[in-house]
């Protein structure tokens, strides 16, 4: 068997396992199904007077982005802790398939499954408003969606590796969930934030992924879209490099600090 | 004889910190300069009280932990710096009910781990069936593990630990939680592994089991090695003169002598 086929087999089997395991957990089902529906209803009420553009941008996409980020926090990132408590973390860590690849499979499986939050937000918004939203530029929208998936996979990988170093994962994942929703402008434009906060927003790849997604559902200014895509790609590349470095550093540190198991 | 495990002056400290601002460090030495070698095809026992450093030693050998000092080699490779060269050739079984995916069936657990050990599709299925038969879980193979008894989970752990046909198997109290039939089955598996030329490093609290299975035994107390020899020689050297001492008596005498 060729090397890439072995890697592919590991990613697919991990994705499948992850999807089965995640869906079996009530918390994940809540994040995946209930959360986007409830968020859509509340956001709809909040943006009721802001016109149709805000409705599409901030209600449907906002609830979808909040939902996907919630699933990532409580599954992709939280999974490290679950594996730790079930005693399987050391097993997958020393498996010759490669721990990095296994975590990637988990994160990718979760992110793909979490896309359901967008579908649910779309359907909920349609049902409560009686208006069915129409995407003008399907091509731009698909490109934005792919970039958003890549962005969330990279962000989740980075957080998952950081969580390997600590046993206080649950505390941290609760700490990162809501601030990221605000600072990356998932539910409202980052322009309403103070300037210092906007500077932080612009350094974070999910801000640009959310911006691109918003742009792609309305009238697209090609030059602005290309500029935003460029910034997102650069930020993602930097983050990939940081994540690779982090993985190698973490690989050494966790064996020194003994954080793979529950003490 | 061919040495497959080499432990030289190995030390392992655990450092814990307390507090947010004035962080206080506390160092606990779990393994304190132990030395031993294990030969190919040997069943080697590590005995000691709870907290003696047996599990920490195994964790360093299976590349899970870095030694604080000393040399830890498996199959000639450093367990910290050359972990990737070791991982495919070894496997381990930890006692207890952890280390399996409870929301999957036994078959799915084994197939998943086969994939992680880079075993190809058909071969993985064949190996899974063989192992399910070996640990007598064929009838329950498609049930979710969360419905299993403690002993069944432990048997599944054993099957998982053999999925890659390892050259060396590390077993940390593998008979904990097993009923006499399950424990006997495991002892037969260990003997079979030896017949096949595989090496087993075993820790156990059951002295009779160690006496029956191990070619050589090392006794650890408070992270230090206090004796190492064949079970017969240990009984001869440290047993009561003129009496047929058991390994348990020898163990108790040695540990008491060193001070608990």
XYZ file of C-alpha atoms in Angstrom:
523
model
C 0.000 0.000 0.000
C 1.312 3.435 -0.890
C 2.178 5.830 1.913
C -0.521 8.377 1.024
C -3.135 5.597 1.011
C -2.141 4.616 4.547
C -2.437 8.244 5.648
C -5.788 8.537 3.899
C -6.987 5.338 5.636
C -5.976 6.777 9.024
C -7.731 10.093 8.367
C -10.933 8.451 7.109
C -11.122 5.883 9.930
C -10.484 8.614 12.528
C -13.119 10.862 10.936
C -15.653 8.039 11.007
C -14.851 7.163 14.613
C -15.045 10.819 15.577
C -18.427 11.333 13.922
C -19.865 8.216 15.598
C -18.484 9.192 18.998
C -19.450 12.850 18.787
C -22.991 12.188 17.675
C -23.467 9.705 20.515
C -22.904 12.527 23.035
C -25.934 14.594 24.083
C -23.799 17.724 24.526
C -22.596 17.542 20.947
C -26.120 16.931 19.644
C -27.206 20.018 21.578
C -24.379 22.105 20.082
C -25.046 20.760 16.607
C -28.837 20.855 16.520
C -30.386 22.970 19.308
C -27.758 25.690 19.555
C -28.041 26.980 15.948
C -31.845 26.929 16.103
C -31.965 28.883 19.382
C -29.226 31.293 18.253
C -31.045 31.940 14.960
C -34.279 32.798 16.802
C -32.538 35.234 19.160
C -30.448 36.828 16.431
C -33.575 37.190 14.285
C -35.254 39.138 17.075
C -32.126 41.277 17.562
C -31.733 42.155 13.870
C -35.456 42.434 13.084
C -35.293 46.160 12.329
C -31.960 46.183 10.522
C -33.096 45.269 7.019
C -32.691 42.204 4.766
C -28.874 42.413 4.376
C -28.264 42.356 8.101
C -30.769 39.544 8.364
C -28.851 37.325 5.958
C -25.409 38.347 7.169
C -25.913 38.347 10.870
C -28.779 35.980 11.510
C -28.161 33.037 9.187
C -24.384 33.253 8.849
C -23.948 34.510 12.418
C -25.876 31.618 13.926
C -24.102 29.170 11.610
C -20.668 30.495 12.559
C -21.556 30.479 16.262
C -22.812 26.914 15.916
C -19.731 25.635 14.101
C -17.424 27.355 16.585
C -19.404 25.899 19.519
C -19.103 22.400 18.054
C -15.366 22.909 17.557
C -14.848 24.106 21.133
C -16.836 21.333 22.726
C -15.764 18.558 20.413
C -12.533 19.093 18.483
C -10.842 20.845 21.385
C -12.736 19.117 24.203
C -12.045 15.717 22.697
C -8.461 15.809 23.874
C -9.788 15.845 27.417
C -12.300 13.082 26.711
C -9.543 10.902 25.263
C -7.450 11.711 28.326
C -10.208 10.640 30.730
C -11.033 7.471 28.810
C -7.357 6.458 28.783
C -7.172 6.378 24.980
C -5.010 9.498 24.602
C -1.742 7.640 25.346
C -2.789 4.889 22.904
C -3.364 7.231 19.983
C -0.331 9.313 20.935
C 2.092 6.410 20.538
C 0.335 4.833 17.524
C 2.724 4.742 14.554
C 0.045 6.287 12.339
C 1.110 9.628 13.782
C -0.658 11.643 16.414
C -0.763 14.758 14.234
C -2.651 12.882 11.536
C -5.080 11.395 14.056
C -5.898 14.797 15.560
C -6.314 16.174 12.030
C -8.797 13.371 11.230
C -10.774 14.170 14.363
C -10.869 17.894 13.744
C -11.732 17.492 10.052
C -14.540 15.025 10.827
C -16.014 17.366 13.411
C -15.769 20.432 11.199
C -17.508 18.690 8.306
C -20.282 17.440 10.594
C -20.596 20.893 12.174
C -21.525 22.393 8.795
C -25.008 21.130 9.592
C -25.335 24.217 11.823
C -25.497 26.413 8.683
C -28.248 24.274 7.189
C -30.232 24.443 10.423
C -29.771 28.213 10.722
C -30.896 28.656 7.123
C -34.002 26.495 7.595
C -34.871 28.092 10.970
C -34.507 31.610 9.569
C -36.682 30.637 6.598
C -39.384 29.170 8.795
C -39.586 32.051 11.294
C -39.305 34.880 8.764
C -41.167 33.324 5.885
C -38.359 34.501 3.579
C -36.041 32.042 1.884
C -32.627 33.485 1.395
C -30.983 33.556 -1.990
C -27.232 33.452 -2.573
C -26.359 35.684 -5.517
C -22.804 34.470 -6.187
C -22.723 30.743 -5.619
C -19.096 30.484 -6.845
C -17.824 33.063 -4.345
C -19.916 31.459 -1.633
C -18.400 28.005 -2.266
C -14.849 29.401 -2.263
C -15.607 31.233 0.992
C -17.050 28.081 2.544
C -13.949 26.041 1.644
C -11.680 28.742 3.077
C -13.829 28.881 6.204
C -13.537 25.086 6.654
C -9.748 25.254 6.209
C -9.623 28.149 8.678
C -11.610 26.320 11.363
C -9.591 23.119 10.873
C -6.312 25.020 11.334
C -7.628 26.951 14.353
C -8.969 23.729 15.949
C -5.682 21.907 15.363
C -3.792 24.725 17.009
C -6.099 24.762 20.053
C -6.151 20.957 20.284
C -2.344 20.833 20.463
C -2.261 23.576 23.079
C -4.791 21.595 25.148
C -2.427 18.613 25.095
C -0.161 20.493 27.445
C -2.715 21.057 30.156
C -5.297 19.069 32.039
C -7.484 22.168 32.526
C -8.903 21.818 29.008
C -12.560 22.255 29.993
C -11.848 25.582 31.671
C -9.943 26.900 28.676
C -12.477 25.814 26.070
C -15.225 27.622 28.000
C -12.967 30.668 28.156
C -12.323 30.779 24.411
C -15.846 30.118 23.108
C -17.700 33.415 23.620
C -14.773 35.905 23.310
C -13.920 34.540 19.866
C -17.545 34.913 18.728
C -17.391 38.622 19.648
C -13.868 39.486 18.572
C -14.125 37.757 15.188
C -17.438 39.408 14.382
C -19.475 36.254 13.930
C -22.734 37.907 14.993
C -22.090 41.617 14.394
C -19.560 43.630 12.396
C -16.150 44.037 14.070
C -16.327 47.736 13.131
C -18.537 48.340 16.188
C -15.683 47.216 18.450
C -13.125 49.716 19.828
C -10.063 50.242 17.661
C -7.705 48.232 19.843
C -10.106 45.286 19.660
C -10.398 45.662 15.895
C -6.613 45.419 15.647
C -6.777 42.066 17.456
C -9.708 40.953 15.265
C -7.736 41.597 12.106
C -4.924 39.391 13.331
C -7.280 36.430 13.670
C -7.993 34.285 10.619
C -11.664 33.517 11.558
C -12.437 37.279 11.291
C -11.423 37.217 7.623
C -13.193 33.901 6.996
C -16.420 35.378 8.415
C -15.913 38.581 6.376
C -15.450 36.598 3.157
C -18.516 34.513 3.838
C -20.607 37.648 4.399
C -19.285 39.294 1.260
C -20.041 36.262 -0.869
C -23.784 36.218 -0.144
C -24.366 39.785 -1.397
C -23.032 41.901 -4.230
C -19.324 41.092 -4.434
C -16.700 43.777 -4.985
C -14.081 41.588 -6.662
C -11.030 43.636 -5.634
C -12.087 43.748 -1.956
C -12.883 40.039 -2.048
C -9.458 39.190 -3.507
C -7.739 41.420 -0.943
C -9.587 39.743 1.950
C -8.812 36.291 0.510
C -5.124 37.205 0.279
C -5.031 38.350 3.899
C -6.847 35.189 5.030
C -4.489 32.912 3.069
C -1.403 34.677 4.512
C -2.798 34.438 8.056
C -3.646 30.757 7.507
C -0.167 29.994 6.183
C 1.389 31.692 9.210
C -0.946 29.751 11.461
C -0.091 26.458 9.728
C 3.611 27.159 10.276
C 2.938 28.068 13.906
C 0.843 24.891 14.375
C 3.572 22.672 12.884
C 6.143 24.270 15.187
C 3.771 23.963 18.128
C 3.193 20.268 17.354
C 6.919 19.479 17.406
C 7.465 21.483 20.586
C 4.387 19.965 22.222
C 5.500 16.446 21.260
C 8.598 16.906 23.403
C 6.987 18.881 26.241
C 4.139 16.472 26.961
C 6.584 13.635 27.502
C 8.565 15.786 29.893
C 5.540 17.205 31.728
C 3.501 13.962 31.656
C 0.187 15.579 30.685
C -1.185 12.742 28.567
C -3.035 11.105 31.385
C -5.195 12.022 34.325
C -2.950 12.080 37.375
C 22.035 -13.083 23.946
C 20.290 -10.283 22.079
C 19.357 -7.347 24.343
C 16.100 -5.673 23.323
C 15.535 -3.409 26.335
C 18.297 -1.440 27.999
C 17.709 0.735 31.053
C 20.795 2.513 32.380
C 20.855 4.852 35.394
C 17.337 5.974 34.579
C 15.716 8.611 36.726
C 12.297 10.180 36.383
C 11.019 13.161 38.359
C 7.488 14.530 38.348
C 7.318 18.242 38.977
C 4.073 19.751 40.237
C 3.398 23.434 40.737
C 0.852 25.148 42.968
C -0.455 28.699 43.047
C -0.941 31.423 40.402
C 1.666 34.052 41.278
C 4.104 32.586 43.770
C 4.230 29.179 42.153
C 5.648 26.533 44.415
C 7.415 23.627 42.769
C 7.390 20.166 44.234
C 9.543 17.360 42.843
C 8.680 13.728 43.277
C 11.244 11.159 42.180
C 9.345 8.132 40.891
C 12.320 6.260 39.415
C 15.736 6.774 40.948
C 18.631 5.424 38.897
C 17.535 1.927 37.929
C 19.499 -0.413 35.662
C 18.411 -3.553 33.852
C 18.486 -5.275 30.460
C 15.917 -7.606 28.916
C 16.873 -10.219 26.342
C 14.909 -11.187 23.252
C 12.270 -13.830 23.975
C 12.426 -13.302 27.712
C 9.529 -12.747 30.117
C 10.806 -10.137 32.503
C 8.887 -9.193 35.637
C 8.969 -5.881 37.468
C 7.660 -6.207 41.000
C 7.095 -3.551 43.599
C 4.542 -1.915 45.818
C 2.086 0.696 44.541
C 4.095 3.812 43.733
C 7.386 1.929 43.498
C 8.017 3.216 39.946
C 6.993 0.204 37.815
C 4.397 2.000 35.697
C 6.649 5.041 35.235
C 9.418 2.716 34.012
C 7.050 1.112 31.509
C 5.795 4.510 30.338
C 9.348 5.612 29.619
C 9.983 2.413 27.660
C 6.850 2.753 25.533
C 7.827 6.344 24.585
C 5.074 8.003 26.632
C 7.408 9.715 29.079
C 10.853 11.229 28.841
C 13.439 10.085 31.386
C 14.808 12.928 33.515
C 18.254 11.299 33.356
C 19.859 8.102 32.081
C 19.435 5.963 28.978
C 16.306 4.087 27.976
C 16.659 1.987 24.843
C 14.210 -0.362 23.131
C 15.381 -2.432 20.154
C 18.539 -0.314 20.196
C 16.712 3.011 19.825
C 16.454 5.816 22.363
C 12.866 5.945 23.618
C 12.810 9.753 23.742
C 14.807 10.815 20.701
C 13.995 7.922 18.360
C 10.448 7.117 19.449
C 9.156 6.822 15.864
C 11.489 3.884 15.170
C 10.139 1.963 18.159
C 6.385 2.569 18.140
C 5.432 0.205 15.323
C 7.386 -2.696 16.831
C 5.992 -2.628 20.372
C 2.642 -2.475 22.107
C 1.315 -2.340 25.630
C -1.562 -3.430 27.827
C -2.517 -1.462 30.922
C -4.706 -3.052 33.556
C -8.174 -1.715 34.329
C -11.115 -0.561 32.269
C -9.533 2.397 30.484
C -8.059 2.543 27.017
C -10.957 1.470 24.803
C -13.646 3.372 22.934
C -16.776 2.483 24.869
C -19.193 3.746 22.237
C -17.763 1.418 19.624
C -17.963 -2.355 19.339
C -14.952 -4.548 20.111
C -14.558 -5.275 16.401
C -14.614 -1.542 15.515
C -12.099 -0.823 18.291
C -9.674 -3.415 16.935
C -10.155 -2.378 13.303
C -9.538 1.244 14.220
C -6.316 0.468 16.081
C -5.224 -1.832 13.235
C -5.525 1.197 10.944
C -3.475 3.329 13.336
C -0.774 0.632 13.239
C -0.810 0.874 9.420
C -2.205 -2.627 8.940
C -3.889 -3.009 5.542
C -7.643 -3.611 5.171
C -7.822 -7.385 4.568
C -4.974 -8.139 6.924
C -6.591 -5.932 9.588
C -9.865 -7.857 9.318
C -8.056 -11.196 9.526
C -5.992 -10.094 12.505
C -9.100 -8.714 14.246
C -10.949 -12.019 13.867
C -7.933 -13.993 15.141
C -7.613 -11.769 18.198
C -11.324 -11.806 18.989
C -11.104 -15.593 18.943
C -7.941 -15.592 21.060
C -9.566 -13.537 23.840
C -12.923 -15.307 23.383
C -14.918 -12.236 22.460
C -16.212 -13.450 19.069
C -19.821 -13.715 20.282
C -19.816 -10.208 21.744
C -17.685 -8.649 18.997
C -20.441 -6.413 17.625
C -21.815 -5.232 20.963
C -20.898 -1.764 22.191
C -18.027 -1.938 24.671
C -20.069 0.097 27.194
C -22.193 -3.042 27.706
C -19.142 -5.180 28.550
C -18.114 -6.457 31.963
C -14.789 -5.388 33.487
C -13.164 -8.680 32.494
C -14.395 -8.419 28.903
C -12.951 -4.893 28.578
C -9.673 -6.176 29.949
C -9.637 -9.001 27.380
C -10.323 -6.473 24.625
C -7.360 -4.448 25.901
C -5.176 -7.523 25.558
C -6.379 -8.066 21.985
C -5.654 -4.405 21.189
C -2.182 -4.766 22.640
C -1.424 -7.580 20.209
C -2.947 -6.010 17.088
C 0.402 -5.240 15.438
C 2.107 -8.552 16.277
C 4.529 -6.639 18.519
C 8.096 -7.807 19.052
C 7.884 -6.577 22.634
C 4.722 -6.393 24.737
C 4.643 -4.282 27.885
C 1.991 -5.387 30.332
C 1.203 -3.298 33.398
C -0.855 -5.379 35.840
C -2.754 -7.041 33.004
C -4.629 -9.491 35.215
C -6.201 -6.798 37.413
C -9.959 -7.252 37.247
C -9.821 -10.585 35.458
C -11.620 -13.616 36.869
C -9.568 -16.837 37.307
C -10.565 -18.055 33.830
C -9.590 -14.752 32.203
C -6.326 -14.602 34.182
C -5.487 -18.140 33.118
C -6.243 -17.260 29.506
C -3.855 -14.311 29.726
C -1.106 -16.449 31.219
C -1.527 -18.890 28.288
C -1.284 -15.970 25.854
C 1.930 -14.772 27.535
C 3.435 -18.278 27.305
C 2.446 -18.446 23.635
C 4.101 -15.080 23.007
C 7.296 -16.457 24.518
C 7.085 -19.568 22.325
C 6.841 -17.276 19.301
C 10.063 -15.559 20.411
C 8.434 -12.334 21.585
C 9.585 -10.420 24.629
C 7.229 -9.563 27.467
C 7.862 -7.035 30.226
C 5.295 -7.602 32.922
C 4.338 -5.922 36.172
C 2.044 -7.656 38.602
C 1.092 -7.775 42.255
C 0.379 -11.496 42.046
C 3.631 -13.132 43.148
C 2.538 -16.604 42.127
C 1.855 -15.317 38.622
C 5.318 -13.718 38.432
C 6.937 -16.881 39.769
C 5.112 -19.027 37.227
C 5.689 -16.843 34.169
C 8.862 -14.806 34.508
C 12.339 -15.874 33.437
C 13.813 -13.060 35.495
C 12.393 -10.642 38.031
C 13.473 -7.201 39.196
C 12.147 -5.874 42.496
C 11.782 -2.104 42.786
C 11.214 -0.166 45.969
C 10.765 3.616 46.149
C 12.159 3.986 42.634
C 15.324 1.993 43.317
C 16.092 -1.546 42.260
C 16.689 -3.780 45.262
C 17.098 -7.201 43.621
C 17.169 -8.843 40.204
C 17.518 -12.514 39.311
C 15.574 -15.603 38.266
C 12.681 -16.493 40.602
C 14.593 -19.581 41.788
C 17.753 -17.631 42.556
C 15.795 -14.893 44.323
C 14.213 -17.523 46.564
C 17.598 -19.136 47.194
C 19.418 -15.876 47.889
C 16.838 -14.021 49.932
C 14.587 -16.768 51.340
C 14.851 -18.088 54.876
C 17.741 -20.508 55.232
C 16.737 -24.174 55.233
C 13.141 -23.397 54.228
C 11.275 -23.445 50.938
C 10.422 -19.767 50.682
C 7.826 -18.436 48.275
C 8.429 -15.422 46.064
C 5.917 -13.504 48.163
C 7.952 -14.125 51.320
C 11.103 -13.041 49.530
C 9.400 -9.893 48.235
C 8.051 -8.958 51.671
C 11.396 -9.587 53.331
C 13.263 -7.479 50.786
C 10.834 -4.579 50.921
C 10.768 -4.593 54.742
C 14.551 -4.690 54.831
C 14.754 -1.630 52.621
C 12.179 0.132 54.772
C 8.646 0.873 53.662
